[in-house]
PDB file of C-alpha atoms in Angstrom:
ATOM      1  CA  MET A   1      39.804 -61.307 139.221  1.00 41.00           C
ATOM      2  CA  ALA A   2      42.585 -63.886 139.318  1.00 44.00           C
ATOM      3  CA  PRO A   3      42.227 -66.720 141.836  1.00 47.00           C
ATOM      4  CA  PRO A   4      44.540 -66.701 144.860  1.00 51.00           C
ATOM      5  CA  ALA A   5      47.965 -68.277 144.450  1.00 55.00           C
ATOM      6  CA  THR A   6      47.076 -71.161 146.755  1.00 55.00           C
ATOM      7  CA  ILE A   7      44.131 -72.143 144.570  1.00 51.00           C
ATOM      8  CA  ARG A   8      46.246 -72.011 141.422  1.00 54.00           C
ATOM      9  CA  TRP A   9      48.945 -74.196 142.982  1.00 53.00           C
ATOM     10  CA  PHE A  10      46.298 -76.626 144.220  1.00 53.00           C
ATOM     11  CA  ALA A  11      44.852 -76.912 140.702  1.00 51.00           C
ATOM     12  CA  VAL A  12      48.310 -77.547 139.235  1.00 46.00           C
ATOM     13  CA  ALA A  13      49.089 -80.204 141.842  1.00 52.00           C
ATOM     14  CA  LEU A  14      45.730 -81.889 141.245  1.00 48.00           C
ATOM     15  CA  ALA A  15      46.296 -81.944 137.487  1.00 43.00           C
ATOM     16  CA  LEU A  16      49.761 -83.462 137.942  1.00 43.00           C
ATOM     17  CA  THR A  17      48.419 -86.093 140.330  1.00 47.00           C
ATOM     18  CA  LEU A  18      45.644 -87.092 137.946  1.00 42.00           C
ATOM     19  CA  SER A  19      48.084 -87.273 135.052  1.00 43.00           C
ATOM     20  CA  LEU A  20      50.218 -89.699 137.063  1.00 40.00           C
ATOM     21  CA  LEU A  21      47.336 -91.815 138.365  1.00 43.00           C
ATOM     22  CA  ILE A  22      45.289 -91.981 135.168  1.00 44.00           C
ATOM     23  CA  SER A  23      47.069 -93.650 132.294  1.00 50.00           C
ATOM     24  CA  PRO A  24      46.198 -92.758 128.685  1.00 59.00           C
ATOM     25  CA  SER A  25      43.037 -94.461 127.473  1.00 60.00           C
ATOM     26  CA  THR A  26      44.993 -96.109 124.644  1.00 64.00           C
ATOM     27  CA  ALA A  27      47.000 -98.063 127.249  1.00 72.00           C
ATOM     28  CA  ILE A  28      44.057-100.360 127.931  1.00 78.00           C
ATOM     29  CA  TYR A  29      44.387-101.776 124.416  1.00 82.00           C
ATOM     30  CA  CYS A  30      48.093-102.592 123.909  1.00 86.00           C
ATOM     31  CA  ASP A  31      49.512-101.384 127.218  1.00 80.00           C
ATOM     32  CA  GLU A  32      52.042 -98.644 126.559  1.00 82.00           C
ATOM     33  CA  ASP A  33      52.674 -99.780 122.978  1.00 88.00           C
ATOM     34  CA  ASP A  34      50.971 -98.672 119.804  1.00 90.00           C
ATOM     35  CA  CYS A  35      48.916-101.469 118.255  1.00 91.00           C
ATOM     36  CA  TYR A  36      49.830-100.384 114.721  1.00 93.00           C
ATOM     37  CA  ASP A  37      53.527-100.195 115.555  1.00 93.00           C
ATOM     38  CA  LEU A  38      53.454-103.696 117.036  1.00 91.00           C
ATOM     39  CA  LEU A  39      52.248-105.072 113.705  1.00 93.00           C
ATOM     40  CA  GLY A  40      54.494-102.760 111.706  1.00 93.00           C
ATOM     41  CA  VAL A  41      51.630-101.131 109.759  1.00 94.00           C
ATOM     42  CA  THR A  42      50.313 -97.608 109.463  1.00 93.00           C
ATOM     43  CA  GLN A  43      46.973 -96.413 110.807  1.00 92.00           C
ATOM     44  CA  SER A  44      45.648 -96.255 107.237  1.00 92.00           C
ATOM     45  CA  ALA A  45      46.403 -99.957 106.577  1.00 92.00           C
ATOM     46  CA  ASN A  46      43.506-102.065 105.378  1.00 93.00           C
ATOM     47  CA  SER A  47      42.368-105.354 106.928  1.00 91.00           C
ATOM     48  CA  SER A  48      44.317-107.434 104.397  1.00 93.00           C
ATOM     49  CA  GLU A  49      47.578-105.653 105.174  1.00 94.00           C
ATOM     50  CA  ILE A  50      46.983-106.060 108.906  1.00 93.00           C
ATOM     51  CA  LYS A  51      46.313-109.776 108.474  1.00 93.00           C
ATOM     52  CA  LYS A  52      49.464-110.322 106.387  1.00 93.00           C
ATOM     53  CA  ALA A  53      51.608-108.416 108.890  1.00 93.00           C
ATOM     54  CA  TYR A  54      50.259-110.488 111.762  1.00 93.00           C
ATOM     55  CA  TYR A  55      50.899-113.838 110.077  1.00 92.00           C
ATOM     56  CA  LYS A  56      54.392-112.787 109.140  1.00 92.00           C
ATOM     57  CA  LEU A  57      55.259-111.745 112.688  1.00 91.00           C
ATOM     58  CA  SER A  58      53.526-114.742 114.262  1.00 88.00           C
ATOM     59  CA  LEU A  59      55.687-117.128 112.230  1.00 87.00           C
ATOM     60  CA  LYS A  60      58.749-115.330 113.502  1.00 88.00           C
ATOM     61  CA  HIS A  61      57.860-114.998 117.165  1.00 87.00           C
ATOM     62  CA  HIS A  62      55.584-117.979 117.838  1.00 86.00           C
ATOM     63  CA  PRO A  63      56.816-119.960 120.904  1.00 85.00           C
ATOM     64  CA  ASP A  64      56.934-123.184 118.827  1.00 85.00           C
ATOM     65  CA  LYS A  65      59.416-121.573 116.427  1.00 83.00           C
ATOM     66  CA  ASN A  66      61.251-119.181 118.719  1.00 84.00           C
ATOM     67  CA  PRO A  67      61.999-120.367 122.285  1.00 84.00           C
ATOM     68  CA  ASP A  68      63.350-116.963 123.361  1.00 86.00           C
ATOM     69  CA  PRO A  69      61.279-115.723 126.383  1.00 85.00           C
ATOM     70  CA  GLU A  70      61.361-112.143 125.070  1.00 87.00           C
ATOM     71  CA  SER A  71      60.062-113.346 121.731  1.00 86.00           C
ATOM     72  CA  LYS A  72      57.197-115.113 123.533  1.00 87.00           C
ATOM     73  CA  LYS A  73      56.233-111.876 125.296  1.00 88.00           C
ATOM     74  CA  LEU A  74      56.341-110.026 121.996  1.00 90.00           C
ATOM     75  CA  PHE A  75      54.144-112.664 120.378  1.00 90.00           C
ATOM     76  CA  VAL A  76      51.472-112.113 123.052  1.00 90.00           C
ATOM     77  CA  LYS A  77      51.541-108.375 122.353  1.00 91.00           C
ATOM     78  CA  ILE A  78      51.323-108.964 118.589  1.00 92.00           C
ATOM     79  CA  ALA A  79      48.342-111.297 119.038  1.00 91.00           C
ATOM     80  CA  THR A  80      46.609-108.735 121.245  1.00 90.00           C
ATOM     81  CA  ALA A  81      47.186-105.970 118.698  1.00 91.00           C
ATOM     82  CA  TYR A  82      45.819-108.154 115.923  1.00 92.00           C
ATOM     83  CA  GLU A  83      42.674-109.016 117.935  1.00 89.00           C
ATOM     84  CA  ILE A  84      42.012-105.302 118.341  1.00 88.00           C
ATOM     85  CA  LEU A  85      42.729-104.197 114.781  1.00 93.00           C
ATOM     86  CA  LYS A  86      41.140-107.077 112.877  1.00 91.00           C
ATOM     87  CA  ASP A  87      37.662-106.146 114.119  1.00 87.00           C
ATOM     88  CA  GLU A  88      36.207-102.996 112.577  1.00 89.00           C
ATOM     89  CA  ALA A  89      34.322-101.991 115.729  1.00 86.00           C
ATOM     90  CA  THR A  90      37.239-102.290 118.145  1.00 87.00           C
ATOM     91  CA  ARG A  91      39.624-100.726 115.618  1.00 91.00           C
ATOM     92  CA  GLU A  92      37.287 -97.740 115.282  1.00 91.00           C
ATOM     93  CA  GLN A  93      37.245 -97.422 119.087  1.00 89.00           C
ATOM     94  CA  TYR A  94      41.025 -97.595 119.236  1.00 89.00           C
ATOM     95  CA  ASP A  95      41.402 -94.961 116.521  1.00 91.00           C
ATOM     96  CA  TYR A  96      38.988 -92.733 118.436  1.00 90.00           C
ATOM     97  CA  ALA A  97      41.040 -93.211 121.620  1.00 88.00           C
ATOM     98  CA  ILE A  98      44.183 -92.176 119.718  1.00 88.00           C
ATOM     99  CA  ALA A  99      42.467 -89.062 118.369  1.00 89.00           C
ATOM    100  CA  HIS A 100      40.845 -88.167 121.714  1.00 88.00           C
ATOM    101  CA  PRO A 101      43.270 -89.225 124.472  1.00 84.00           C
ATOM    102  CA  GLU A 102      41.737 -86.717 126.882  1.00 82.00           C
ATOM    103  CA  GLU A 103      38.440 -88.673 127.021  1.00 84.00           C
ATOM    104  CA  VAL A 104      39.897 -91.275 129.359  1.00 80.00           C
ATOM    105  CA  PHE A 105      36.741 -92.439 131.079  1.00 80.00           C
ATOM    106  CA  TYR A 106      34.652 -92.562 127.912  1.00 83.00           C
ATOM    107  CA  ASN A 107      37.256 -94.574 126.009  1.00 81.00           C
ATOM    108  CA  THR A 108      37.762 -96.944 128.933  1.00 81.00           C
ATOM    109  CA  ALA A 109      34.024 -97.562 129.232  1.00 80.00           C
ATOM    110  CA  ARG A 110      33.746 -98.322 125.502  1.00 80.00           C
ATOM    111  CA  TYR A 111      36.653-100.753 125.710  1.00 78.00           C
ATOM    112  CA  TYR A 112      35.237-102.808 128.568  1.00 75.00           C
ATOM    113  CA  ARG A 113      31.773-102.765 127.058  1.00 73.00           C
ATOM    114  CA  ALA A 114      33.124-104.081 123.743  1.00 69.00           C
ATOM    115  CA  TYR A 115      35.374-106.780 125.228  1.00 66.00           C
ATOM    116  CA  TYR A 116      33.270-108.005 128.117  1.00 63.00           C
ATOM    117  CA  GLY A 117      29.720-106.825 127.529  1.00 59.00           C
ATOM    118  CA  TYR A 118      28.975-108.926 124.460  1.00 56.00           C
ATOM    119  CA  LYS A 119      30.694-112.032 125.821  1.00 58.00           C
ATOM    120  CA  THR A 120      28.106-112.417 128.570  1.00 62.00           C
ATOM    121  CA  ASP A 121      24.749-113.764 127.478  1.00 70.00           C
ATOM    122  CA  PRO A 122      22.021-111.535 128.993  1.00 75.00           C
ATOM    123  CA  ARG A 123      19.944-114.649 129.603  1.00 81.00           C
ATOM    124  CA  ALA A 124      22.754-116.145 131.668  1.00 80.00           C
ATOM    125  CA  VAL A 125      23.052-112.897 133.624  1.00 77.00           C
ATOM    126  CA  LEU A 126      19.299-112.900 134.288  1.00 84.00           C
ATOM    127  CA  ILE A 127      19.291-116.540 135.397  1.00 88.00           C
ATOM    128  CA  GLY A 128      22.322-115.983 137.623  1.00 87.00           C
ATOM    129  CA  LEU A 129      20.763-112.895 139.179  1.00 88.00           C
ATOM    130  CA  LEU A 130      17.496-114.737 139.842  1.00 90.00           C
ATOM    131  CA  LEU A 131      19.358-117.662 141.437  1.00 91.00           C
ATOM    132  CA  VAL A 132      21.404-115.367 143.672  1.00 92.00           C
ATOM    133  CA  LEU A 133      18.356-113.349 144.746  1.00 92.00           C
ATOM    134  CA  SER A 134      16.388-116.554 145.315  1.00 93.00           C
ATOM    135  CA  GLY A 135      19.189-117.904 147.498  1.00 92.00           C
ATOM    136  CA  PHE A 136      19.193-114.756 149.634  1.00 92.00           C
ATOM    137  CA  GLN A 137      15.388-114.847 149.745  1.00 91.00           C
ATOM    138  CA  TYR A 138      15.365-118.462 150.957  1.00 92.00           C
ATOM    139  CA  LEU A 139      18.031-117.848 153.612  1.00 92.00           C
ATOM    140  CA  ASN A 140      16.223-114.722 154.813  1.00 91.00           C
ATOM    141  CA  GLN A 141      12.920-116.590 155.132  1.00 88.00           C
ATOM    142  CA  TRP A 142      14.582-119.447 157.012  1.00 89.00           C
ATOM    143  CA  THR A 143      16.253-116.984 159.398  1.00 90.00           C
ATOM    144  CA  ARG A 144      12.991-115.148 160.083  1.00 86.00           C
ATOM    145  CA  TYR A 145      11.129-118.431 160.541  1.00 83.00           C
ATOM    146  CA  ASN A 146      13.681-119.849 163.001  1.00 83.00           C
ATOM    147  CA  GLN A 147      13.773-116.597 164.972  1.00 86.00           C
ATOM    148  CA  ALA A 148       9.985-116.583 165.182  1.00 81.00           C
ATOM    149  CA  ILE A 149       9.931-120.240 166.289  1.00 79.00           C
ATOM    150  CA  ASP A 150      12.482-119.521 169.020  1.00 80.00           C
ATOM    151  CA  MET A 151      10.361-116.639 170.300  1.00 83.00           C
ATOM    152  CA  VAL A 152       7.160-118.733 170.253  1.00 76.00           C
ATOM    153  CA  LYS A 153       8.829-121.558 172.190  1.00 76.00           C
ATOM    154  CA  LYS A 154       9.480-119.142 175.065  1.00 78.00           C
ATOM    155  CA  THR A 155       5.793-118.262 175.479  1.00 80.00           C
ATOM    156  CA  PRO A 156       3.531-119.919 178.098  1.00 81.00           C
ATOM    157  CA  ALA A 157       0.973-120.804 175.420  1.00 75.00           C
ATOM    158  CA  TYR A 158       3.509-122.962 173.610  1.00 73.00           C
ATOM    159  CA  LYS A 159       4.530-124.737 176.806  1.00 75.00           C
ATOM    160  CA  ASN A 160       0.884-125.416 177.610  1.00 77.00           C
ATOM    161  CA  ARG A 161       0.408-126.949 174.160  1.00 73.00           C
ATOM    162  CA  LEU A 162       3.425-129.183 174.775  1.00 71.00           C
ATOM    163  CA  LYS A 163       1.982-130.336 178.089  1.00 74.00           C
ATOM    164  CA  ALA A 164      -1.386-131.051 176.484  1.00 74.00           C
ATOM    165  CA  LEU A 165       0.303-133.047 173.739  1.00 70.00           C
ATOM    166  CA  GLU A 166       2.329-134.977 176.305  1.00 71.00           C
ATOM    167  CA  LEU A 167      -0.860-135.809 178.198  1.00 72.00           C
ATOM    168  CA  GLU A 168      -2.450-137.021 174.970  1.00 70.00           C
ATOM    169  CA  ARG A 169       0.520-139.233 174.118  1.00 70.00           C
ATOM    170  CA  ASN A 170       0.662-140.724 177.639  1.00 68.00           C
ATOM    171  CA  GLY A 171      -3.046-141.461 177.813  1.00 64.00           C
ATOM    172  CA  GLY A 172      -3.851-138.614 180.189  1.00 58.00           C
ATOM    173  CA  THR A 173      -1.092-139.271 182.738  1.00 56.00           C
ATOM    174  CA  ILE A 174       2.319-137.688 183.241  1.00 55.00           C
ATOM    175  CA  ASN A 175       5.252-139.579 184.697  1.00 55.00           C
ATOM    176  CA  LYS A 176       6.144-137.617 187.836  1.00 51.00           C
ATOM    177  CA  LYS A 177       9.530-139.259 188.090  1.00 50.00           C
ATOM    178  CA  LYS A 178      12.118-136.660 187.147  1.00 46.00           C
ATOM    179  CA  SER A 179      14.470-137.595 184.344  1.00 45.00           C
ATOM    180  CA  ASN A 180      17.707-135.909 183.400  1.00 42.00           C
ATOM    181  CA  LYS A 181      17.579-132.588 181.542  1.00 43.00           C
ATOM    182  CA  GLN A 182      18.964-134.089 178.361  1.00 39.00           C
ATOM    183  CA  MET A 183      16.038-136.504 178.174  1.00 41.00           C
ATOM    184  CA  ASP A 184      13.571-133.708 178.902  1.00 57.00           C
ATOM    185  CA  LYS A 185      15.053-131.647 176.127  1.00 62.00           C
ATOM    186  CA  LYS A 186      14.955-134.543 173.694  1.00 59.00           C
ATOM    187  CA  LYS A 187      11.336-135.242 174.617  1.00 56.00           C
ATOM    188  CA  GLU A 188      10.462-131.588 174.142  1.00 61.00           C
ATOM    189  CA  GLU A 189      12.065-131.591 170.676  1.00 63.00           C
ATOM    190  CA  ASP A 190      10.157-134.751 169.708  1.00 57.00           C
ATOM    191  CA  LEU A 191       6.871-133.247 170.848  1.00 58.00           C
ATOM    192  CA  SER A 192       7.550-129.892 169.212  1.00 61.00           C
ATOM    193  CA  LYS A 193       7.971-131.620 165.846  1.00 60.00           C
ATOM    194  CA  GLU A 194       4.358-132.760 166.088  1.00 56.00           C
ATOM    195  CA  LEU A 195       3.081-129.229 166.660  1.00 60.00           C
ATOM    196  CA  ASP A 196       2.190-127.365 163.498  1.00 59.00           C
ATOM    197  CA  LEU A 197       3.322-123.829 164.289  1.00 59.00           C
ATOM    198  CA  GLN A 198       1.812-121.339 161.862  1.00 58.00           C
ATOM    199  CA  ILE A 199       3.283-117.892 162.437  1.00 58.00           C
ATOM    200  CA  THR A 200       1.800-115.036 160.464  1.00 58.00           C
ATOM    201  CA  GLY A 201       4.508-112.979 158.754  1.00 58.00           C
ATOM    202  CA  ALA A 202       7.206-115.616 159.254  1.00 61.00           C
ATOM    203  CA  GLU A 203       5.980-118.674 157.400  1.00 72.00           C
ATOM    204  CA  LYS A 204       8.200-121.640 156.632  1.00 77.00           C
ATOM    205  CA  PRO A 205      10.111-121.063 153.356  1.00 82.00           C
ATOM    206  CA  SER A 206       8.533-122.577 150.267  1.00 84.00           C
ATOM    207  CA  LEU A 207      10.256-123.276 146.970  1.00 86.00           C
ATOM    208  CA  TRP A 208       7.113-122.136 145.144  1.00 86.00           C
ATOM    209  CA  GLU A 209       7.565-118.621 146.567  1.00 86.00           C
ATOM    210  CA  LEU A 210      11.124-118.169 145.299  1.00 89.00           C
ATOM    211  CA  LEU A 211      11.762-115.572 142.606  1.00 89.00           C
ATOM    212  CA  CYS A 212      13.311-118.047 140.174  1.00 89.00           C
ATOM    213  CA  VAL A 213      10.327-120.417 140.426  1.00 91.00           C
ATOM    214  CA  ARG A 214       7.838-117.572 140.072  1.00 91.00           C
ATOM    215  CA  PHE A 215       9.719-116.342 137.018  1.00 90.00           C
ATOM    216  CA  LEU A 216       9.595-119.792 135.410  1.00 91.00           C
ATOM    217  CA  LEU A 217       5.882-120.023 136.129  1.00 91.00           C
ATOM    218  CA  LEU A 218       5.222-116.475 134.894  1.00 92.00           C
ATOM    219  CA  PRO A 219       3.707-117.542 131.521  1.00 93.00           C
ATOM    220  CA  TYR A 220       1.378-119.957 133.294  1.00 92.00           C
ATOM    221  CA  THR A 221       0.458-117.336 135.907  1.00 92.00           C
ATOM    222  CA  VAL A 222      -0.270-114.678 133.282  1.00 94.00           C
ATOM    223  CA  SER A 223      -2.367-117.045 131.155  1.00 95.00           C
ATOM    224  CA  LYS A 224      -4.302-118.185 134.214  1.00 93.00           C
ATOM    225  CA  LEU A 225      -4.922-114.561 135.222  1.00 93.00           C
ATOM    226  CA  LEU A 226      -6.157-113.670 131.736  1.00 95.00           C
ATOM    227  CA  LEU A 227      -8.462-116.684 131.703  1.00 95.00           C
ATOM    228  CA  TRP A 228      -9.823-115.800 135.137  1.00 92.00           C
ATOM    229  CA  SER A 229     -10.337-112.156 134.123  1.00 94.00           C
ATOM    230  CA  GLY A 230     -12.180-113.214 130.965  1.00 95.00           C
ATOM    231  CA  HIS A 231     -14.402-115.598 132.924  1.00 93.00           C
ATOM    232  CA  TRP A 232     -15.117-112.904 135.511  1.00 94.00           C
ATOM    233  CA  PHE A 233     -16.013-110.326 132.861  1.00 94.00           C
ATOM    234  CA  TRP A 234     -18.312-112.718 130.997  1.00 94.00           C
ATOM    235  CA  ARG A 235     -20.080-114.002 134.088  1.00 93.00           C
ATOM    236  CA  TYR A 236     -20.549-110.806 136.115  1.00 92.00           C
ATOM    237  CA  LYS A 237     -20.321-107.999 133.575  1.00 91.00           C
ATOM    238  CA  VAL A 238     -22.045-109.533 130.557  1.00 93.00           C
ATOM    239  CA  LYS A 239     -24.442-112.110 132.019  1.00 92.00           C
ATOM    240  CA  LYS A 240     -24.973-110.112 135.268  1.00 90.00           C
ATOM    241  CA  ALA A 241     -24.946-113.330 137.305  1.00 93.00           C
ATOM    242  CA  PRO A 242     -24.982-113.112 141.123  1.00 92.00           C
ATOM    243  CA  TYR A 243     -21.628-113.493 142.842  1.00 93.00           C
ATOM    244  CA  THR A 244     -20.735-116.904 144.196  1.00 93.00           C
ATOM    245  CA  TRP A 245     -19.746-117.186 147.860  1.00 92.00           C
ATOM    246  CA  ASP A 246     -16.026-117.486 147.004  1.00 91.00           C
ATOM    247  CA  ASP A 247     -16.090-114.533 144.609  1.00 93.00           C
ATOM    248  CA  ALA A 248     -18.050-112.408 147.072  1.00 93.00           C
ATOM    249  CA  SER A 249     -15.461-113.326 149.728  1.00 93.00           C
ATOM    250  CA  TYR A 250     -12.681-112.209 147.392  1.00 92.00           C
ATOM    251  CA  LEU A 251     -14.413-108.864 146.741  1.00 93.00           C
ATOM    252  CA  THR A 252     -15.017-108.339 150.452  1.00 93.00           C
ATOM    253  CA  GLN A 253     -11.396-109.120 151.330  1.00 92.00           C
ATOM    254  CA  ARG A 254     -10.191-106.672 148.702  1.00 92.00           C
ATOM    255  CA  ALA A 255     -12.604-103.958 149.871  1.00 92.00           C
ATOM    256  CA  LEU A 256     -11.579-104.338 153.517  1.00 91.00           C
ATOM    257  CA  ARG A 257      -7.909-104.940 152.604  1.00 90.00           C
ATOM    258  CA  VAL A 258      -7.837-108.118 154.652  1.00 88.00           C
ATOM    259  CA  ARG A 259      -5.082-110.681 154.095  1.00 84.00           C
ATOM    260  CA  PRO A 260      -6.245-114.168 153.025  1.00 81.00           C
ATOM    261  CA  ASP A 261      -4.738-115.782 156.140  1.00 75.00           C
ATOM    262  CA  SER A 262      -6.557-113.260 158.356  1.00 82.00           C
ATOM    263  CA  TRP A 263      -9.835-113.836 156.494  1.00 87.00           C
ATOM    264  CA  ILE A 264      -9.634-117.566 157.241  1.00 85.00           C
ATOM    265  CA  ASN A 265      -9.580-116.854 160.993  1.00 83.00           C
ATOM    266  CA  ILE A 266     -12.801-114.802 160.885  1.00 87.00           C
ATOM    267  CA  ASP A 267     -15.911-116.487 162.268  1.00 87.00           C
ATOM    268  CA  GLU A 268     -18.248-117.917 159.628  1.00 89.00           C
ATOM    269  CA  VAL A 269     -21.208-115.935 160.959  1.00 90.00           C
ATOM    270  CA  ALA A 270     -19.187-112.713 160.770  1.00 90.00           C
ATOM    271  CA  LYS A 271     -18.113-113.585 157.232  1.00 90.00           C
ATOM    272  CA  GLU A 272     -21.688-114.136 156.166  1.00 91.00           C
ATOM    273  CA  ASP A 273     -22.702-110.785 157.649  1.00 91.00           C
ATOM    274  CA  LEU A 274     -19.902-109.008 155.791  1.00 92.00           C
ATOM    275  CA  LEU A 275     -20.871-110.668 152.526  1.00 92.00           C
ATOM    276  CA  GLN A 276     -24.512-109.663 152.965  1.00 92.00           C
ATOM    277  CA  ARG A 277     -23.429-106.029 153.272  1.00 92.00           C
ATOM    278  CA  ARG A 278     -21.902-106.070 149.740  1.00 93.00           C
ATOM    279  CA  LEU A 279     -18.927-104.032 150.887  1.00 92.00           C
ATOM    280  CA  TRP A 280     -17.356-104.015 147.425  1.00 93.00           C
ATOM    281  CA  GLU A 281     -19.831-101.252 146.619  1.00 92.00           C
ATOM    282  CA  GLN A 282     -18.378 -97.932 147.751  1.00 92.00           C
ATOM    283  CA  SER A 283     -21.543 -96.603 149.431  1.00 93.00           C
ATOM    284  CA  ASN A 284     -21.941 -99.785 151.492  1.00 92.00           C
ATOM    285  CA  LEU A 285     -18.281 -99.720 152.463  1.00 92.00           C
ATOM    286  CA  GLU A 286     -18.504 -96.107 153.649  1.00 92.00           C
ATOM    287  CA  GLY A 287     -21.621 -96.949 155.683  1.00 91.00           C
ATOM    288  CA  TYR A 288     -19.835 -99.907 157.260  1.00 91.00           C
ATOM    289  CA  TYR A 289     -16.855 -97.793 158.278  1.00 91.00           C
ATOM    290  CA  ALA A 290     -19.214 -95.188 159.725  1.00 90.00           C
ATOM    291  CA  GLU A 291     -20.862 -97.894 161.852  1.00 89.00           C
ATOM    292  CA  MET A 292     -17.475 -99.099 163.049  1.00 89.00           C
ATOM    293  CA  ARG A 293     -16.491 -95.572 164.100  1.00 89.00           C
ATOM    294  CA  LYS A 294     -19.756 -95.094 166.020  1.00 87.00           C
ATOM    295  CA  GLU A 295     -19.301 -98.466 167.733  1.00 85.00           C
ATOM    296  CA  SER A 296     -15.741 -97.561 168.693  1.00 83.00           C
ATOM    297  CA  LYS A 297     -16.863 -94.231 170.212  1.00 81.00           C
ATOM    298  CA  ARG A 298     -19.686 -95.953 172.126  1.00 80.00           C
ATOM    299  CA  ARG A 299     -17.279 -98.441 173.699  1.00 76.00           C
ATOM    300  CA  ARG A 300     -15.037 -95.648 174.887  1.00 69.00           C
TER     301      ARG A 300
END
């Protein structure tokens, strides 16, 4: 069944539009000219013939020998054609584009890959990408940190800490005489600099945490990890030695999925109790969770 007339006309119009918008894939090489015609050689010419033709034309149209502006433009086209045809790879691509003009996108992609892909050192691309990502990472961390600081400064707990610090600096007395707001603000800024605000999840940016620095230190990190793994295997798997307090803490943190900064804030007595339970063993961990569930139900 033939498609409706409207669909056929739409297809024709679309084809005409594409033919006007999309230039032939050979045009990306020597514009609308033929590279072989510009050098005055046939497509079957060898590299020696192409080289001789180029030198002959360059002597004629070089700007130092021919001041005519049109001759200068022609010289640029001749040089471009020679750059394309003197290289076997790009010449093969150009010949393919001539033979398959309908493969516009494929030929265009091959052209840009050949002329721009190899000119960029992958190492330079990697370093540039790491630097850009590290810059965004640093700015993002600074933004989060400043936003968190601004929120903390609005809390009563922060203001109480400022007052306590002011009392400490003034020897336990506060000057009741009111000063101007500008002085109060300056004094508050001076005191706030002495407070070490540690905000979980919005720590102050550190250069050691940036992607570029971590990438540079990757060999050291990997070697240190391998050394640690080997030491762990020898000490606890081969020699069957008892876990040290630090290693038992690490196993307990991993079993409970507790962040290192959260583990630091746990009471020492509670830590010791958790370590005695040997929660890195699955049966002990399941028993611990069962106790926690019972305790939670009892409190309800």
